[in-house]
Amino acid sequence: MKSENFVHPYIPNSVPEVKAKMLEEIGVENIEELYSDIPDQLRFKGKMKLPKALTSELALKQHMEKILSKNKSVNEYDSFLGGGVANHFVPAICDEVNGRSEFLTAYAGEPYEDHGRFQALYEYQSLMSEMLDFDVVNVPTYDWAQAAATSIRMAQRITKKDEILISELIGPDKLSAIYNYCQKSMKITLVKHDEVTGLLDMKDLKSKLHKDLAGIYFENPSYIGIIENQGKEISDLIHESEGLSIVGADPISLGILKPPSQYGADIACGDIQTLGNHLHYGGCLGGFISSRDEEKIVMEYPSRLFGITKTEVEGEWGFDDVAYDRTSFGVREKGKEFVGTANALYAITSAVYLSLMGPDGMHDIGRHLTQKSLYAKKILGKIQGLKIKFDTASFKEIVLDFNESGKTVQEINKALLNHNIFGGIDLLEKFSWLQNCALFCFTEMNSKEQIDHLASVLTEVLAN
Amino acid sequence: MENKYNRLRNFHQAKWDEEVIFQLHNPGEKGIIVPEVEKEIQNEIGDGISEIPASMLRSEKPNLPEVGQMRVLKHFLRLSQQTLGADFNVDIGQGTCTVKYNPKINESFVRNPNESELHPMQDQSTCQGTLQILHEMGEFFKEISGMDRFSFQPSSGSHAILNMASIIRKFHEVNGEDGQRDEIITTIFSHPSDAAAAAVLGYKIITIHQEEDGLPSAEALRSVVSERTAGLFITNPEDTGIYNPNIIEFTKIVHDAGGLCGYDQANANGILGITRAKDAGFDMCFFNLHKTFSGPHGSGGPAAGVIGVTDRLKDFLAVPIVGKKEDGSFYLDYDLPNSIGKTRQFYGPIPVIVRAYAWIRSLGAEGLEEVANIAVLNNNYLLHKITKIRGAASPFPAGKHRIEQVRYTWDKMFKETGVGTYDVTLRLADFGFHMWSSHHPFIVPEPFTIEPTESYSKEELDEYIEALQRISDEAYSNPEIVKTAPHNSVIHKIDHSVSDDPKKWAISWRSYLKKHGN
């Protein structure tokens, strides 16, 4: 391609005449001269061994679709998988806006020519504020894990204390990322849960409280779906010991469940995948962080925060970075943690989702999910060989205990797969004490028929 | 319009004076209906709400606006029209960001249900296609960088820097030197996150400044390395676009002191197939797929920062990586003994990776090299033209070629006319262009950074140059028109006074109503 007169559609100035003209203008013989600063010993003399170029768009399309056809999607299979991301309905307008050239290909323009981008992200913050009943929400970070890790570091800076309590019932992926992010600067102490109820073990919490805590981080619903109803007590206790209460929450639950702010949380965080974003094999996440509008908290956010303002023309809205000098963009390592490109497009998509849903939609989806999982609990609970592990209220996800059946989750899921069903997450891989237990998730995408089918297949599998 | 500027458009951006979504609230309107559960479930379960503990039941519905479906659509489409995406302009003004063409065909792959509707916990036998893409991408990047193994955990360039810092920590820990090695060295023209993300892990940051030739010197590096050196994070070419020919000496100095070297290749657009990280002595490097590898920037993400390491750090990467079994199937490999663990949930920003994979497949090895060649050609063409514009200059030795971008300055024009970078930026919006100053601190006064990539034709580059020329002419003849810009953009000069004032800033609509009334 290089030596021939081939011009790739993505590279207009490969046209030999144009190239020649530009070289002449610069005053060099060839492009090689432009690389004269790179020492010869550093020049790569070989050829990168990459597969042959698929220069025709059709060939590329055929190749890609062939590879992707090896995947089985949750449209084809009945999926009961959750654990941080879940298959929720994505309204058509979310896809329409998410795919718009303007948003898709914009980046870091000024609040003038990119006014719409600033406004859309400001509206995302504002809509999420209502869900969370807090006045401040960030432009999202990478994922829930990062949002939790940053919330914890914010608490460290606000309280000037270096130990954090974390409920042991958070996802191990998340915990690993938090450990990595807090290493060297914080001590992490896990708080136990009650093995019967699945709720936080208040006795254990009380025994771990002292005045040098930055705070506590727990999730509600927890990783295993349990609605933590002691939120207020937990927050009160941590406040008594002068630490902060940090709560992770699935935002799709908040039309019906109390937001963390209403039971004493100082900082809330979570992931926006469930609000209008597709699954993408877990590759489409966005971590929100939210709090009260207090200067001492706001100034500890590392993220971009957009604010609303006016312009010199009466009636015109403008949008602007709030307290930019907090950020690493402003002051490098002296900023709060670091900021860079994260997931703005998913935030805009979630803004569309919340705008469409409105107060009734968010309430209705919360109720729908509650009804679905209650129904699943009821139907599946009748099956010989399995038990509903916790007799505690849960949201969207429930733990099935297969110990009586003598079968492992791996065996059961393998059998389910033969019926085109993705069974629940094997909790043994996550929590050693949950042997032969699986986390099943039920969303609006799982019809009654799917749940009934799951029940009948499970009955058969467990009987054999 | 004067003939002199015959390339410039009589541009005006869309201006809808669009409300904030909350102002569109009309009680009772609906954007979408949530389906009710089946009758049988209702009969069996009731409303379900009574099962939720009263202490956890939300008493009032969230105060979201109620807006009909078409109005929601219109609202966001108007906002999109009020945003200047790369698909619409000659997007060469956001230097260091590598804003290039994002092929539309690649969008179809990430909107294919076989890509978008995969749950990360589904059986690995059912996602072999995506795992294949991840595995092959690892192989591609080994060729591109010379490195020996890649991980796709990092969610962005800054996150990849955090991953590099974590690997450095772990490496020294394993060697029993972590306590002693507490310093990371970087340079002022490397990305702010090279300093900031390393500092998160408790490192003391030492920043080397440039010499007169625009480059950091080996002497300066030598004077700061010691038994406390944990590692070096450096970009090359740096934000100036100047390639540091002494880079091998740099990595040697750090290695001799017992440190590791991390190469910030967020932007590698000018050197694909030209020079490789491993050959320059680096232990680690990362690439931003949303920059060099054509992932669309998404208004600020999604992003991806794939990270590669040499053999001796192979087992330190974040997990999982994707392995290939003898039978040809792919699997998630968590068996890395010294791994820093997980740094994100699941396996990586998949849609960004899929698009970049398709982009590499479309170009092949020679195509990637052509990308670099033309990006460098375009850049030097601009350098040649822009430095002829009155008031503009490229600091550091004149006559030197640059790689993929140049940091310029309007210092002379600013001193002579009072028109500086920010004024030019706003005036450029009147012609449908972006211009970005630079990362702080402004070592180069009145800076601007231009990076043409390979995507724009000569005619388009000429159009951009002409806009700069015209603004310079205006600055010297009628500075007011620049100073009062933008005139043809979406909005007019913003009141920035509220943005640093806690009593006035309003980070949400509810906060605006509380602080400023309606």
Coordinates of C-alpha atoms in Angstrom, one line a residue, chain A residues 1-3 6 8-14 18-19 21-23 25-28 31 33-39 41-55 57 60-61 63-65 67-77 79 81-87 89 91-93 95-123 125-137 142-146 153 173-174 176-178 180-185 220 223 227-231 254-259 262-263 271 278-285 293-295 298-299 305-313 315-325 328-333 337-346 348 351-352 354-365 367-372 374-375 378-379 382 393 395 417 422 425 429-430 444 446-449 451, chain B residues 13 15 17-23 30-32 34-38 40-42 44-49 51-59 61-67 69 72-73 75-77 79-88 91 94 97 99 101-134 136 140 143-144 155-156 158-159 162 166 169 173 178 186-188 190-193 195-197 199-201 205 207 242-243 245 247-248 270-276 279-280 290-291 296-303 332 340-352 354-355 357-374 376-378 380-381 384-385 388 400-403 422 425-426 429 433-436 439-441 454-458 461 484 486 489-496 498-500 502 505-512 514-515:
Chain A
M1 CA 0.0 0.0 0.0
K2 CA 2.8 2.3 1.0
S3 CA 4.8 2.2 -2.2
F6 CA -3.1 2.8 -3.2
H8 CA -7.0 4.2 1.7
P9 CA -10.4 5.9 2.1
Y10 CA -9.4 7.0 5.6
I11 CA -6.2 8.8 4.4
P12 CA -7.0 11.4 1.7
N13 CA -3.5 12.9 1.5
S14 CA -2.1 9.6 0.3
V18 CA -1.0 15.8 -3.1
K19 CA 1.8 14.2 -1.1
K21 CA 2.9 19.1 -3.4
M22 CA 2.9 19.1 0.4
L23 CA 6.5 17.8 0.6
E25 CA 5.8 23.1 0.2
I26 CA 7.6 21.9 3.4
G27 CA 10.9 21.8 1.5
V28 CA 11.8 18.2 2.0
I31 CA 8.5 11.8 4.4
E33 CA 13.3 13.3 6.2
L34 CA 10.6 14.3 8.6
Y35 CA 11.6 11.5 10.9
S36 CA 15.2 12.6 11.0
D37 CA 15.1 13.1 14.8
I38 CA 14.5 9.5 15.4
P39 CA 17.9 7.8 15.8
Q41 CA 18.9 2.4 16.1
L42 CA 15.3 3.2 17.2
R43 CA 13.8 2.9 13.8
F44 CA 11.8 -0.2 13.4
K45 CA 13.2 -1.9 10.4
G46 CA 10.9 -4.9 10.2
K47 CA 7.3 -5.2 9.3
M48 CA 4.5 -5.5 11.9
K49 CA 3.0 -8.9 11.5
L50 CA -0.6 -8.0 11.2
P51 CA -3.2 -9.7 9.2
K52 CA -3.7 -8.5 5.7
A53 CA -5.7 -5.3 5.4
L54 CA -9.4 -5.6 4.7
T55 CA -9.5 -2.4 2.8
E57 CA -15.7 -2.0 3.7
L60 CA -14.4 -5.8 6.8
K61 CA -18.1 -6.1 7.5
H63 CA -15.1 -10.5 8.7
M64 CA -16.5 -8.7 11.7
E65 CA -19.9 -10.2 11.5
I67 CA -16.5 -13.2 14.3
L68 CA -19.4 -11.7 16.2
S69 CA -21.7 -14.5 15.1
K70 CA -19.7 -16.8 17.4
N71 CA -21.3 -14.9 20.3
K72 CA -24.6 -15.9 21.8
S73 CA -26.5 -12.8 23.0
V74 CA -29.0 -12.5 25.8
N75 CA -31.6 -11.9 23.0
E76 CA -31.0 -15.5 22.0
Y77 CA -30.6 -17.0 25.4
S79 CA -30.3 -14.6 30.8
L81 CA -27.3 -12.7 35.1
G82 CA -26.7 -9.6 37.1
G83 CA -23.9 -8.9 39.6
G84 CA -23.3 -5.2 38.8
V85 CA -24.7 -5.0 35.2
A86 CA -28.0 -6.3 34.0
N87 CA -30.1 -6.7 30.9
F89 CA -34.7 -2.4 28.3
P91 CA -35.6 2.8 24.7
A92 CA -35.1 3.6 21.0
I93 CA -34.4 7.3 21.7
D95 CA -29.9 4.6 20.9
E96 CA -30.8 7.4 18.6
V97 CA -29.1 10.0 20.7
N98 CA -26.2 7.8 21.7
G99 CA -25.4 7.3 18.0
R100 CA -25.7 10.9 16.9
S101 CA -22.6 12.0 15.1
E102 CA -22.4 15.2 17.0
F103 CA -22.2 13.6 20.5
L104 CA -20.4 10.5 19.3
T105 CA -17.5 12.4 17.8
A106 CA -17.2 15.5 20.0
Y107 CA -14.5 15.8 22.6
A108 CA -13.2 18.7 24.4
G109 CA -14.5 21.9 22.7
E110 CA -15.3 25.1 24.5
P111 CA -18.7 25.9 26.1
Y112 CA -19.6 27.8 23.0
E113 CA -19.3 25.5 20.0
D114 CA -19.9 22.5 22.3
H115 CA -22.7 24.1 24.2
G116 CA -25.0 21.1 23.6
R117 CA -22.5 18.7 25.1
F118 CA -22.1 20.8 28.2
Q119 CA -25.8 21.2 28.6
A120 CA -26.5 17.4 28.0
L121 CA -23.9 16.6 30.7
Y122 CA -25.3 19.2 33.0
E123 CA -28.8 17.7 32.6
Q125 CA -26.1 15.7 36.6
S126 CA -29.4 17.3 37.3
L127 CA -31.5 14.3 36.5
M128 CA -29.3 12.0 38.6
S129 CA -29.5 14.6 41.4
E130 CA -33.2 14.1 41.5
M131 CA -32.8 10.3 41.6
L132 CA -30.3 10.6 44.4
D133 CA -31.9 13.6 46.2
F134 CA -28.5 15.2 46.4
D135 CA -27.5 18.5 44.8
V136 CA -24.2 17.4 43.3
V137 CA -23.4 14.7 40.8
Y142 CA -15.0 4.6 34.6
D143 CA -17.3 2.4 36.6
W144 CA -18.8 1.7 40.0
A145 CA -15.5 0.3 41.3
Q146 CA -13.7 3.6 40.4
R153 CA -10.5 8.7 48.9
D173 CA -14.0 -7.2 41.4
K174 CA -14.9 -3.9 43.0
S176 CA -9.9 -5.7 44.3
A177 CA -10.0 -2.4 42.4
I178 CA -10.6 -0.5 45.6
N180 CA -5.5 -1.3 44.3
Y181 CA -6.6 2.3 44.4
C182 CA -6.2 2.8 48.2
Q183 CA -3.0 0.9 48.6
K184 CA -0.3 2.7 50.7
S185 CA -2.6 5.4 51.8
N220 CA -27.7 -1.1 48.9
Y223 CA -24.0 -7.5 45.7
I227 CA -32.1 -4.5 50.7
E228 CA -30.1 -3.2 53.6
N229 CA -32.7 -1.8 55.9
Q230 CA -30.3 -0.6 58.6
G231 CA -28.9 2.2 56.5
L254 CA -34.2 4.5 43.2
G255 CA -37.7 5.1 41.8
I256 CA -38.9 2.9 44.6
L257 CA -36.1 2.5 47.2
K258 CA -35.0 5.4 49.3
P259 CA -31.9 7.1 47.9
Q262 CA -32.4 9.9 52.9
Y263 CA -30.8 7.5 55.3
D271 CA -23.1 2.7 38.0
H278 CA -26.5 -1.8 26.7
L279 CA -24.5 -4.7 28.3
H280 CA -21.5 -4.8 25.9
Y281 CA -20.0 -7.7 27.8
G282 CA -19.5 -5.5 30.8
G283 CA -17.8 -2.9 28.8
C284 CA -20.3 -0.1 29.0
L285 CA -20.2 1.2 32.5
D293 CA -23.5 20.8 47.9
E294 CA -21.0 21.6 50.6
E295 CA -17.8 23.3 49.6
V298 CA -17.4 19.5 46.3
M299 CA -13.7 20.6 46.4
L305 CA -18.5 19.2 37.4
F306 CA -20.5 21.4 35.1
G307 CA -22.5 24.3 36.4
I308 CA -25.2 26.5 34.8
T309 CA -24.6 30.2 34.2
K310 CA -25.8 33.0 32.1
T311 CA -24.3 34.8 29.1
E312 CA -24.0 38.4 28.1
V313 CA -27.3 38.0 26.2
G315 CA -32.2 34.7 28.3
E316 CA -29.2 32.6 27.1
W317 CA -28.0 29.7 29.2
G318 CA -24.4 29.0 29.5
F319 CA -22.5 26.1 31.1
D320 CA -19.1 26.1 32.6
D321 CA -16.6 24.0 34.6
V322 CA -17.1 24.4 38.4
A323 CA -14.0 24.8 40.5
Y324 CA -11.7 23.7 37.7
D325 CA -8.6 24.3 39.7
S328 CA -5.3 17.5 37.7
F329 CA -6.0 19.3 34.5
G330 CA -5.6 22.5 36.4
V331 CA -2.7 21.6 38.7
R332 CA -1.3 18.2 37.8
E333 CA -0.3 16.1 40.8
E337 CA -6.6 12.4 42.2
F338 CA -6.8 12.6 38.4
V339 CA -9.3 13.3 35.7
G340 CA -9.4 12.5 32.0
T341 CA -11.6 10.9 29.4
A342 CA -14.1 8.5 30.9
N343 CA -17.7 7.8 29.8
A344 CA -19.5 11.0 28.9
L345 CA -21.5 9.4 26.1
Y346 CA -23.1 6.9 28.4
I348 CA -25.8 11.6 27.9
A351 CA -29.9 11.6 30.7
V352 CA -32.1 10.6 27.8
L354 CA -34.3 9.5 32.8
S355 CA -36.0 12.2 30.7
L356 CA -38.1 9.6 29.0
M357 CA -38.9 7.7 32.2
G358 CA -39.9 10.6 34.3
P359 CA -41.1 10.1 37.9
D360 CA -43.7 7.5 37.0
G361 CA -41.4 5.5 34.8
M362 CA -38.8 5.2 37.4
H363 CA -41.4 4.3 40.0
D364 CA -43.0 1.7 37.7
I365 CA -39.7 0.1 36.7
R367 CA -42.2 -1.9 41.1
H368 CA -41.9 -4.1 38.1
L369 CA -38.5 -5.4 39.1
T370 CA -39.7 -6.0 42.7
Q371 CA -42.7 -7.9 41.5
K372 CA -40.6 -10.0 39.1
L374 CA -40.9 -11.8 44.2
Y375 CA -42.6 -14.0 41.7
K378 CA -42.2 -17.8 45.0
I379 CA -42.0 -20.1 42.0
K382 CA -41.1 -24.5 45.5
A393 CA -36.3 -8.4 51.2
F395 CA -34.3 -6.1 44.8
L417 CA -27.0 -23.8 29.1
F422 CA -27.7 -18.4 31.3
I425 CA -23.6 -16.2 38.9
E429 CA -16.1 -17.8 43.0
K430 CA -17.0 -14.6 44.8
E444 CA -38.2 -6.5 32.9
N446 CA -37.4 -11.8 31.7
S447 CA -41.1 -12.6 31.0
K448 CA -43.2 -14.8 33.2
E449 CA -42.8 -17.4 30.6
I451 CA -39.2 -17.6 34.7
Chain B
Q13 CA -23.8 27.1 14.2
K15 CA -28.8 28.0 17.8
D17 CA -32.1 28.6 22.5
E18 CA -33.1 25.3 23.9
E19 CA -34.5 25.1 27.4
V20 CA -33.1 23.0 30.2
I21 CA -35.0 19.7 30.2
F22 CA -36.7 20.6 33.5
Q23 CA -38.3 23.6 31.9
K30 CA -45.0 10.6 29.3
G31 CA -41.8 9.8 27.5
I32 CA -42.2 6.0 27.6
V34 CA -42.9 0.7 31.5
P35 CA -44.7 -2.6 30.8
E36 CA -46.7 -4.0 33.7
V37 CA -45.9 -7.4 34.9
E38 CA -48.2 -10.2 33.6
E40 CA -50.7 -13.8 36.7
I41 CA -47.8 -12.3 38.5
Q42 CA -50.0 -9.4 39.7
E44 CA -49.8 -13.9 42.7
I45 CA -47.7 -11.1 44.1
G46 CA -49.8 -8.0 44.3
D47 CA -48.0 -4.7 43.9
G48 CA -44.8 -6.0 45.5
I49 CA -44.2 -2.8 47.2
E51 CA -42.7 -6.4 50.7
I52 CA -40.1 -3.6 50.8
P53 CA -39.2 -2.6 54.3
A54 CA -41.0 0.6 55.2
S55 CA -37.7 2.2 56.2
M56 CA -36.4 1.7 52.7
L57 CA -39.4 2.8 50.7
R58 CA -39.1 6.0 48.8
S59 CA -41.9 8.2 50.0
K61 CA -41.3 9.8 43.4
P62 CA -38.1 11.4 42.1
N63 CA -38.7 14.9 40.9
L64 CA -37.9 14.2 37.2
P65 CA -39.5 16.2 34.5
E66 CA -42.5 14.8 32.6
V67 CA -42.0 15.3 28.9
Q69 CA -41.5 11.3 23.8
V72 CA -37.5 14.5 24.6
L73 CA -36.1 13.4 21.2
H75 CA -34.6 18.3 22.9
F76 CA -31.6 16.0 22.7
L77 CA -31.3 16.4 19.0
L79 CA -28.5 19.8 22.0
S80 CA -26.6 17.5 19.6
Q81 CA -26.8 20.1 16.8
Q82 CA -25.4 22.6 19.3
T83 CA -22.3 20.4 19.6
L84 CA -19.4 20.5 17.1
G85 CA -18.4 16.9 16.6
A86 CA -15.5 15.8 14.5
D87 CA -17.9 14.5 11.8
F88 CA -18.7 18.1 11.1
D91 CA -11.0 18.8 13.9
Q94 CA -7.7 19.8 19.8
C97 CA -6.3 14.4 21.4
V99 CA -9.3 13.6 16.7
Y101 CA -12.1 9.9 11.4
N102 CA -14.1 7.3 13.2
P103 CA -15.4 5.0 10.4
K104 CA -19.2 4.6 10.5
I105 CA -19.0 1.0 9.6
N106 CA -17.4 0.4 13.0
E107 CA -20.5 1.7 14.7
S108 CA -22.5 -1.1 13.1
F109 CA -20.3 -3.6 14.9
V110 CA -20.9 -2.2 18.4
R111 CA -24.6 -1.8 17.7
N112 CA -24.8 -5.5 16.6
P113 CA -26.7 -7.4 19.3
N114 CA -24.0 -10.0 19.1
E115 CA -21.7 -7.4 20.5
S116 CA -23.9 -5.2 22.6
E117 CA -26.2 -7.8 24.2
L118 CA -23.5 -10.0 25.9
H119 CA -23.5 -10.3 29.7
P120 CA -20.0 -10.4 31.2
M121 CA -20.8 -13.4 33.3
Q122 CA -22.2 -15.6 30.6
D123 CA -20.4 -18.9 29.9
Q124 CA -17.2 -18.3 28.1
S125 CA -18.1 -20.7 25.4
T126 CA -20.9 -18.3 24.4
C127 CA -18.7 -15.3 23.9
Q128 CA -15.9 -16.7 21.8
G129 CA -16.2 -14.0 19.2
T130 CA -15.5 -11.1 21.6
L131 CA -12.8 -13.1 23.4
Q132 CA -11.2 -13.7 20.0
I133 CA -11.2 -10.0 19.3
L134 CA -9.5 -9.3 22.6
E136 CA -6.1 -10.9 18.6
F140 CA -1.6 -6.8 17.3
E143 CA 3.6 -6.2 17.0
I144 CA 2.9 -2.4 17.2
S155 CA -10.5 2.3 31.1
S156 CA -8.6 5.3 29.7
S158 CA -5.1 8.1 32.8
H159 CA -6.3 4.8 34.1
L162 CA -2.6 4.2 37.3
S166 CA 0.4 -0.1 40.4
R169 CA 4.6 -0.6 43.2
E173 CA 7.3 -4.8 46.6
D178 CA 9.0 -0.7 47.8
T186 CA 8.0 12.7 34.7
T187 CA 8.4 15.6 32.4
I188 CA 6.4 18.9 32.2
S190 CA 4.0 14.7 29.5
H191 CA 0.2 14.5 30.3
P192 CA -0.9 15.9 33.7
S193 CA -2.1 12.4 34.6
A195 CA 2.0 13.0 37.5
A196 CA -1.4 12.9 39.0
A197 CA -2.3 9.2 38.7
A199 CA 0.6 10.5 43.0
V200 CA -2.7 8.7 43.9
L201 CA -0.6 5.7 44.8
I205 CA 6.4 13.3 41.8
T207 CA 8.9 16.8 37.2
I242 CA 9.5 17.0 19.2
Y243 CA 10.9 13.5 19.3
P245 CA 16.4 11.3 20.4
I247 CA 15.2 8.4 24.9
I248 CA 17.4 5.2 25.1
G270 CA 3.0 9.6 14.2
I271 CA 5.1 6.6 15.0
L272 CA 3.1 3.5 14.1
G273 CA 5.4 1.1 12.5
I274 CA 8.2 3.7 12.7
T275 CA 9.6 3.1 16.2
R276 CA 8.6 0.8 19.0
D279 CA 13.3 -0.9 21.4
A280 CA 13.6 2.3 23.3
H290 CA -10.0 6.4 21.5
K291 CA -7.2 8.5 20.0
P296 CA -14.8 8.1 18.7
H297 CA -14.3 10.5 21.6
G298 CA -18.0 10.3 22.7
S299 CA -18.1 13.9 24.1
G300 CA -15.5 12.7 26.6
G301 CA -15.5 9.0 26.6
P302 CA -15.8 6.0 26.4
A303 CA -12.1 5.5 26.4
L332 CA -10.2 -15.5 30.5
I340 CA -2.0 -6.1 40.6
G341 CA -5.5 -7.6 40.6
K342 CA -8.5 -6.0 39.0
T343 CA -8.5 -2.3 38.2
R344 CA -12.0 -2.2 36.6
Q345 CA -15.0 -4.4 36.7
F346 CA -15.1 -7.2 34.1
Y347 CA -12.8 -7.2 31.1
G348 CA -12.4 -3.8 29.5
P349 CA -14.2 -1.1 27.6
I350 CA -15.4 -3.6 25.0
P351 CA -17.1 -1.3 22.4
V352 CA -14.0 0.9 22.2
V354 CA -14.1 -3.6 19.0
R355 CA -14.0 -0.4 17.0
Y357 CA -9.9 -3.8 16.2
A358 CA -11.9 -3.1 13.0
W359 CA -9.9 0.0 12.3
I360 CA -6.6 -2.0 12.5
R361 CA -8.1 -4.7 10.4
S362 CA -9.1 -2.2 7.7
L363 CA -5.6 -0.7 7.5
G364 CA -3.2 -3.6 8.1
A365 CA 0.5 -3.0 8.8
E366 CA 1.2 -0.9 5.8
G367 CA -1.9 1.1 6.4
L368 CA -0.9 1.9 9.9
E369 CA 2.5 3.1 8.7
E370 CA 0.8 5.2 6.1
V371 CA -1.4 6.7 8.9
A372 CA 1.8 7.7 10.7
N373 CA 3.5 9.0 7.5
I374 CA 0.6 11.2 6.5
V376 CA 3.5 13.6 10.1
L377 CA 3.3 15.0 6.6
N378 CA 0.2 16.9 7.5
N380 CA 4.8 19.5 9.1
Y381 CA 2.8 21.1 6.4
H384 CA 5.4 25.4 7.7
K385 CA 2.2 27.4 7.0
K388 CA 4.2 32.2 8.5
K400 CA 13.2 21.3 13.3
H401 CA 10.6 18.8 12.0
R402 CA 7.9 17.6 14.3
I403 CA 6.2 14.3 14.6
Y422 CA -8.5 32.2 24.3
T425 CA -10.3 30.0 20.3
L426 CA -13.6 31.8 20.6
A429 CA -15.9 28.9 16.7
F433 CA -13.5 25.1 14.2
H434 CA -12.1 24.2 17.6
M435 CA -8.9 25.3 19.0
W436 CA -7.5 24.1 22.3
H439 CA -2.5 21.5 29.3
H440 CA -1.6 23.6 32.3
P441 CA 0.8 25.0 33.3
E454 CA -4.1 11.6 8.7
S455 CA -7.8 12.2 8.3
Y456 CA -8.1 15.6 6.7
S457 CA -7.4 16.6 3.1
K458 CA -5.0 19.3 2.1
L461 CA -6.0 21.9 6.3
T484 CA -16.0 40.0 21.3
P486 CA -18.0 34.3 19.3
S489 CA -21.6 30.2 17.7
V490 CA -24.4 28.8 19.8
I491 CA -24.1 31.3 22.7
H492 CA -22.4 34.5 23.6
K493 CA -19.8 35.3 26.3
I494 CA -20.4 33.3 29.4
D495 CA -20.4 34.8 32.9
H496 CA -17.7 32.8 34.6
V498 CA -20.3 31.9 39.4
S499 CA -18.1 28.9 38.7
D500 CA -15.6 29.3 41.5
P502 CA -19.7 28.1 46.3
W505 CA -22.3 27.6 41.5
A506 CA -25.2 25.3 40.6
I507 CA -24.1 21.8 39.7
S508 CA -27.7 20.7 39.2
W509 CA -31.0 22.3 38.2
R510 CA -32.4 21.8 41.7
S511 CA -29.3 23.6 43.1
Y512 CA -29.9 26.4 40.6
K514 CA -32.3 27.0 45.3
K515 CA -29.6 29.5 44.8

